[in-house]
XYZ file of C-alpha atoms in Angstrom:
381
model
C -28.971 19.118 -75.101
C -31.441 20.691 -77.279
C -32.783 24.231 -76.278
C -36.673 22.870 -75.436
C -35.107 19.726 -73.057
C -33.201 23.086 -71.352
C -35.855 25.213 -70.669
C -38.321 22.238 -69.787
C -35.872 21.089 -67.147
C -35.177 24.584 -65.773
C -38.542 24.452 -65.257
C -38.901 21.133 -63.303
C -35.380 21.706 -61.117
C -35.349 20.041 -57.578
C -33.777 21.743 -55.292
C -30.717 19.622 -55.184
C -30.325 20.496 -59.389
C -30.547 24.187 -58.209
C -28.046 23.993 -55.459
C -25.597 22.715 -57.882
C -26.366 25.993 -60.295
C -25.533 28.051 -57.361
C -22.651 30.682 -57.852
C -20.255 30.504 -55.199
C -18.306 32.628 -56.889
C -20.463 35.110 -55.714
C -21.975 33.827 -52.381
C -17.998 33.373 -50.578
C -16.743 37.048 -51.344
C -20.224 38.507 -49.946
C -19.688 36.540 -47.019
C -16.080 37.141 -46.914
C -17.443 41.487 -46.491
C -20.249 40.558 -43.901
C -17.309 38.956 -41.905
C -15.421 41.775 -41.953
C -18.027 44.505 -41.319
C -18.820 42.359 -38.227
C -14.976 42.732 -36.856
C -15.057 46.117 -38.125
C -18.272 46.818 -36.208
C -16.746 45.587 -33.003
C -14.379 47.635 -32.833
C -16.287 50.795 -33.619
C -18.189 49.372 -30.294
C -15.352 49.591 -28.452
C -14.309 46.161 -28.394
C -17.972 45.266 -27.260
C -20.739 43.075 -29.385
C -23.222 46.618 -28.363
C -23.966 48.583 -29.839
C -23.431 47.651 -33.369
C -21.925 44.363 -34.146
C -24.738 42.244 -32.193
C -27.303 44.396 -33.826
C -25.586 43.877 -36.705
C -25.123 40.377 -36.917
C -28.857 40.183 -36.042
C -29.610 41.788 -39.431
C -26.913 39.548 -41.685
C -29.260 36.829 -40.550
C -32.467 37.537 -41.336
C -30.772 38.737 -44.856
C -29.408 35.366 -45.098
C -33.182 34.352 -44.956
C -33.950 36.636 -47.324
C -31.148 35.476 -49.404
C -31.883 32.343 -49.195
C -35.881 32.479 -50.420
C -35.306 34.870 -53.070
C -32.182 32.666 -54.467
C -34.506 29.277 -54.572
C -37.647 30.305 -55.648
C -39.256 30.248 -58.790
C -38.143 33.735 -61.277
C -41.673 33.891 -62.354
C -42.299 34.979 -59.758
C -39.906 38.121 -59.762
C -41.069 38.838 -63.130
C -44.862 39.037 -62.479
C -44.473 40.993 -59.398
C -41.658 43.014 -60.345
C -43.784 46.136 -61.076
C -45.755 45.435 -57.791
C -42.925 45.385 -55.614
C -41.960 48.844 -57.111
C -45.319 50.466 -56.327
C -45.019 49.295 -52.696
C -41.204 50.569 -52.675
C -42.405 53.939 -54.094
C -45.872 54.032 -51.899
C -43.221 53.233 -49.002
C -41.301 56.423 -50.288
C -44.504 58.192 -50.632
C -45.179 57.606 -46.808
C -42.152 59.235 -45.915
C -42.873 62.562 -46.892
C -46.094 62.811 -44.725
C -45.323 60.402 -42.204
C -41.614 59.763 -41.954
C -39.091 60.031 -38.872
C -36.297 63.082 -39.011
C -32.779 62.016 -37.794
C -29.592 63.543 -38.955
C -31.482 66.957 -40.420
C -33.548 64.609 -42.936
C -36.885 62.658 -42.922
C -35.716 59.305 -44.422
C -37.267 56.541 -42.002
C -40.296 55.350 -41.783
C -41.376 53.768 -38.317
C -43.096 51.067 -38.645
C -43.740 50.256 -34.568
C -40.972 47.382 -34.346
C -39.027 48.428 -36.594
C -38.158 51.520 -38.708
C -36.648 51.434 -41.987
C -35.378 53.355 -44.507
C -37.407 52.929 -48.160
C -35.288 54.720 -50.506
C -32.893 51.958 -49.827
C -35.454 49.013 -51.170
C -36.256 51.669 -54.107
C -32.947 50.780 -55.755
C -33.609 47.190 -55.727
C -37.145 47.592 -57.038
C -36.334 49.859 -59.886
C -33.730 47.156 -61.450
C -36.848 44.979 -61.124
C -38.999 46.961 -63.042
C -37.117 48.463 -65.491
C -35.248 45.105 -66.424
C -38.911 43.530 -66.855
C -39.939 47.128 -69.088
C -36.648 46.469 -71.293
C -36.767 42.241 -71.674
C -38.770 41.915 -74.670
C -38.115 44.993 -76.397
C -36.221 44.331 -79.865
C -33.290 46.925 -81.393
C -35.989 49.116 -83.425
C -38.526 49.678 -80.379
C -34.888 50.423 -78.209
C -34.242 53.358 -80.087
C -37.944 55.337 -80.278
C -37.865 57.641 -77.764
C -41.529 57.299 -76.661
C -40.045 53.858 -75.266
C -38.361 56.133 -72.463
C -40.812 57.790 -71.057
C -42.243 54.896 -68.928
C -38.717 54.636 -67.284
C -38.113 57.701 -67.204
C -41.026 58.446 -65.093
C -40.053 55.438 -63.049
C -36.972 57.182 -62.376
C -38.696 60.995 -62.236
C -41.313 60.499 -59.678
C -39.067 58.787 -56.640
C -35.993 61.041 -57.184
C -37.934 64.136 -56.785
C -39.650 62.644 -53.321
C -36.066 61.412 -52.232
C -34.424 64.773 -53.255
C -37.003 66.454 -51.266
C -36.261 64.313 -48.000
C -33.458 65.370 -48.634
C -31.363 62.339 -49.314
C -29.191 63.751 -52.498
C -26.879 60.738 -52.435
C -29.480 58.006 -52.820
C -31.112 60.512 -55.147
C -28.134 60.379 -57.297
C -27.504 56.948 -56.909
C -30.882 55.985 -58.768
C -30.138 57.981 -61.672
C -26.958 56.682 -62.457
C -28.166 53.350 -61.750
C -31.348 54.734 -64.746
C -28.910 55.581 -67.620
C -26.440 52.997 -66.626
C -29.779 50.862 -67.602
C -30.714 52.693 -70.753
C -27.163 52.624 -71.756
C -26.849 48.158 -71.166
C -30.146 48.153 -72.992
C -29.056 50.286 -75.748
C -30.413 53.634 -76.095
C -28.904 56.111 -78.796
C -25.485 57.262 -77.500
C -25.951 60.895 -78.763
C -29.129 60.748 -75.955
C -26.826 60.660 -73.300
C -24.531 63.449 -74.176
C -28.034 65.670 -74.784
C -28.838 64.330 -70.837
C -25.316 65.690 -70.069
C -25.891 69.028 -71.834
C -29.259 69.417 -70.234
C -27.812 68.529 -66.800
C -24.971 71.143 -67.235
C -27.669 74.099 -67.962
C -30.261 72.901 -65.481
C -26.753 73.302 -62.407
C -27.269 77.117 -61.719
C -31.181 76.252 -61.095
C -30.310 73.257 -58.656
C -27.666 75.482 -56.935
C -29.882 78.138 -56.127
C -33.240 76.907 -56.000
C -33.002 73.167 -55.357
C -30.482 72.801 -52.912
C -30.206 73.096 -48.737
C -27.587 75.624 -47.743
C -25.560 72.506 -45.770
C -25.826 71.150 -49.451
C -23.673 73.813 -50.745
C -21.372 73.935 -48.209
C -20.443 70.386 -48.797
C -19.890 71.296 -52.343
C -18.055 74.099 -51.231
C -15.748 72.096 -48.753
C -15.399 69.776 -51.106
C -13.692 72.523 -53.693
C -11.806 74.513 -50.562
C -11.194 71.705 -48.091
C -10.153 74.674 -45.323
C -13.672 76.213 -45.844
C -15.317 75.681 -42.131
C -13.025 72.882 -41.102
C -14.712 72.927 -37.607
C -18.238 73.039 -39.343
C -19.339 71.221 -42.862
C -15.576 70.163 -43.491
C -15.060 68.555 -40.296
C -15.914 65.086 -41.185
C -13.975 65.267 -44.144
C -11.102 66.575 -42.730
C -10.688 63.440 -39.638
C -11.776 60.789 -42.446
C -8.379 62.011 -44.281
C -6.692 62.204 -41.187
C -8.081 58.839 -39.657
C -7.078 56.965 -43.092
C -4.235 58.461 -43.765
C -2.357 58.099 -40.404
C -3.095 54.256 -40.804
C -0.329 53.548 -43.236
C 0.564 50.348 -44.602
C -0.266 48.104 -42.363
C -2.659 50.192 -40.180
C -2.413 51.015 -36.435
C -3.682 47.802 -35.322
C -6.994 46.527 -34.439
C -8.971 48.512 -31.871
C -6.293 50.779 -31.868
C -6.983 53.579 -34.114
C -7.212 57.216 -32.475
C -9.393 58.795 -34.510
C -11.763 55.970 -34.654
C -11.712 54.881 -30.860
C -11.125 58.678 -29.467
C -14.533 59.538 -31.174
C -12.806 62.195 -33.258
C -14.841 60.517 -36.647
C -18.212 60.889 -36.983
C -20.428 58.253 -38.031
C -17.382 56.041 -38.306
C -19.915 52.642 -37.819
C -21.734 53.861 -41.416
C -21.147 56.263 -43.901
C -17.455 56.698 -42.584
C -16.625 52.490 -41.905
C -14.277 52.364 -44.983
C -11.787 55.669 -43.014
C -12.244 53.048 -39.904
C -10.926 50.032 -41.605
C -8.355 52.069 -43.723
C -6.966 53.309 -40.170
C -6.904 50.541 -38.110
C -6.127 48.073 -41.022
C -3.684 50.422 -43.255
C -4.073 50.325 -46.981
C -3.839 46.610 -47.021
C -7.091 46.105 -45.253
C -8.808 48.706 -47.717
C -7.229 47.179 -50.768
C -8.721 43.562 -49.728
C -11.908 45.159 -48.930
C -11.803 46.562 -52.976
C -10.687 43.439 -54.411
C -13.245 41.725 -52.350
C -15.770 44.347 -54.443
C -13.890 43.586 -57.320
C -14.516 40.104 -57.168
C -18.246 40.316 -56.884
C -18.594 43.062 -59.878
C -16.672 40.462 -62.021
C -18.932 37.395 -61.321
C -22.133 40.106 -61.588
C -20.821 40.874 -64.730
C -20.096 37.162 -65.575
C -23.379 36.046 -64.214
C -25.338 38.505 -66.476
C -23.416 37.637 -69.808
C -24.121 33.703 -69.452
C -27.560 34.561 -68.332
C -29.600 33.030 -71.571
C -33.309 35.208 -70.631
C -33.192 38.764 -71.042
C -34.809 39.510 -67.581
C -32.842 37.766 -65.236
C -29.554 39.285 -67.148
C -30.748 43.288 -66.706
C -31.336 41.747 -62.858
C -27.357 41.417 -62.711
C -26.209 43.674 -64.728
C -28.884 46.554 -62.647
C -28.159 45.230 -59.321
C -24.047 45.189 -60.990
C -24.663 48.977 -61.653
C -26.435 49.828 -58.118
C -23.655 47.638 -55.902
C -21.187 49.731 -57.885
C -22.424 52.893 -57.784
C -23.159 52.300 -53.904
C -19.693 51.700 -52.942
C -17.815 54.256 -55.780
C -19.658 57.091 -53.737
C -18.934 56.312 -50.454
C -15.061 55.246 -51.132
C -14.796 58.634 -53.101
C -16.765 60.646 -50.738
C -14.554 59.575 -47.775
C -11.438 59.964 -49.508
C -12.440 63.653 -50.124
C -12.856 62.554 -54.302
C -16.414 63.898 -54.140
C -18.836 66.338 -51.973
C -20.421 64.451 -48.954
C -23.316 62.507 -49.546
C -25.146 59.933 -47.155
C -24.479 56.878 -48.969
C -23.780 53.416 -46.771
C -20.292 51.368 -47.836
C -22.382 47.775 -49.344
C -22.548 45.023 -46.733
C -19.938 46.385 -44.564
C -21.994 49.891 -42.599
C -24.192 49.642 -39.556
C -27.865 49.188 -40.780
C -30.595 46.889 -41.402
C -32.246 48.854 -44.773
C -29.124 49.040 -46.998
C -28.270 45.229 -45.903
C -31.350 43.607 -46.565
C -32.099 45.420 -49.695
C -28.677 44.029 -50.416
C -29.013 40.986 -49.724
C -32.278 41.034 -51.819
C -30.885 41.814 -54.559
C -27.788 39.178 -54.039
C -30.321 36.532 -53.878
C -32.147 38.049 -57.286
C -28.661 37.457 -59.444
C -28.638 34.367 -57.532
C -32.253 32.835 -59.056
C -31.491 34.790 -62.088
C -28.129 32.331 -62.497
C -29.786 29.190 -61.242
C -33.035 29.913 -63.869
C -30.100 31.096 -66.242
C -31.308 28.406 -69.072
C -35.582 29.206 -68.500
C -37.317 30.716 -71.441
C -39.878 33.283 -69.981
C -42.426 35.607 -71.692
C -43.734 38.836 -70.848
C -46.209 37.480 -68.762
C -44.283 35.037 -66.559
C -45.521 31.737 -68.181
């Protein structure tokens, strides 16, 4: 099939013709971690659908809807409103700082009267979007010019210092790694990223002393000394290793972990799920859950390299990055392998933000596969 009867029927696909494009691959592990979360969930509820697994279920639909639409529709469309989605995302952000609800000692929500949500969460998604439309048409001359950088740089800039500032350090961090994992797919200079590195290094004193909260610090600090204030900033730290260590092999059983069910781990339906499924469901259960992740970065990464139009293969190989670099965190944070950040475990903690922007961004690698063999220009047509 020659390359103009290939684009012009990726342009005229019926629905059925996209259906049979679409990656299950990717679709059954995804739904194979929703499932989970949802028995996980339960039990964190006590053996009871409230408060967290009905709610939560609730959620994996309407991000199935969301899913769904995103997956089917037309990638032009992504592409002309990628950078429009991001200036909502960021406005969203923007809002936050004036107008957003505290919980947990930060000012990340924003209540919207039904329904509050968190925006630094759809931020992630919407920075993919616009810096893989930036990066699509760029050739390997304009790649390496600096002045290229400054646009997504300041796409990067501008959010991370609002986030930082909430503070929300972890989904701070996230964004930039998810940034120069971009500029490093794209191609930028290697020697720029150990002059980043350098810069980081010397700008550390600075963040420690000026930039930082003093519960920041003792993370850090807990994180070095794990006995530093085991009753105060190490506590949660301290159970997690407890909780996931004491369930083995095999685990304790289902609704029968002590730490989990006695109430001795906080926040064990989010940030801490992964100590909850490693204790009741031993290091097999964890090790499924990571090959489970495993499977999905693979077929991201598979998705991306067969993807024929620039756009829709930074779309996978971003959203690769982000899914990555969401669940690296939390596994190493809870594991003690890093300081304590708020980061959510992908498609497995309690909340609707993290899911849907999830889910989102499932459904963009999705069209991106489906459209794999469209043409597209700068401008969409």
């Amino acid at each position: 099939m020659s390359n103009q009867t290939r684009v012009s029927n990726a342009n005229m696909m019926s629905f059925s013709e996209k259906l049979s494009r679409f990656s299950w691959g990717l679709f059954i592990p995804m739904c194979l971690a929703l499932t989970l979360s949802i028995i996980v969930l339960f039990s964190a509820g006590g053996g009871s659908w409230r408060p967290f697994a009905l709610s939560q279920l609730m959620k994996i639909l309407f991000g199935f809807i969301v899913f769904f639409i995103v997956s089917f529709s037309n990638i032009k469309t992504w592409l002309k409103s990628a950078n429009l989605i991001y200036a909502i995302a960021f406005i969203l952000i923007a809002l936050v700082t004036f107008i957003g609800d505290t919980g947990m000692g930060a000012q990340r929500w924003l209540n919207l009267g039904f329904i509050s949500i968190q925006p630094s969460e759809f931020i992630k998604i919407a920075l993919v979007l616009a810096l893989a439309r930036y990066f699509a048409w760029m050739n390997s001359v304009e790649l390496t010019q600096p002045k290229n950088y400054i646009v997504p740089s300041l796409l990067l800039l501008i959010p991370f210092g609002l986030i930082a500032l909430q503070p929300d350090l972890g989904t701070a961090i996230s964004l930039a790694l998810i940034t120069v994992g971009m500029f490093y797919i794209v191609g930028a200079p290697k020697k720029w990223f150990m002059i980043v590195g350098i810069l980081a290094l010397m700008a550390a004193p600075i963040v420690w002393f000026g930039g930082m909260h003093d519960y920041q610090r003792d993370r850090i600090i807990t994180f070095i000394n794990p006995d530093h204030d085991a009753q105060g900033a190490g506590y949660q730290i301290n159970q997690a290793k407890i909780a996931f260590g004491s369930g083995g092999f095999i685990g304790k059983g289902y609704m029968a972990g002590t730490q989990s069910q006695q109430s001795f781990l906080p926040e064990k339906q989010t940030d801490f799920i992964f100590t909850m499924l490693g204790e009741e469901f031993g290091f097999l259960g964890a090790f499924s859950l990571l090959i489970i992740y495993s499977i999905i970065i693979i077929v991201l990464f598979w998705l991306a390299k067969t993807c024929r139009n620039r756009f829709g293969q930074l779309i996978c190989f971003g959203f690769m990055l982000n899914f990555f670099v969401y669940y690296f965190i939390n596994i190493s944070m809870v594991l003690g392998l890093m300081p304590t950040v708020g980061v959510p475990l992908p498609l497995m903690s309690f909340g609707g933000s993290s899911l849907i922007s999830l889910m989102f961004g499932f459904g963009l690698c999705q069209n991106a596969h489906i459209h794999k063999d469209q043409q597209l220009s700068a401008k969409g047509s």
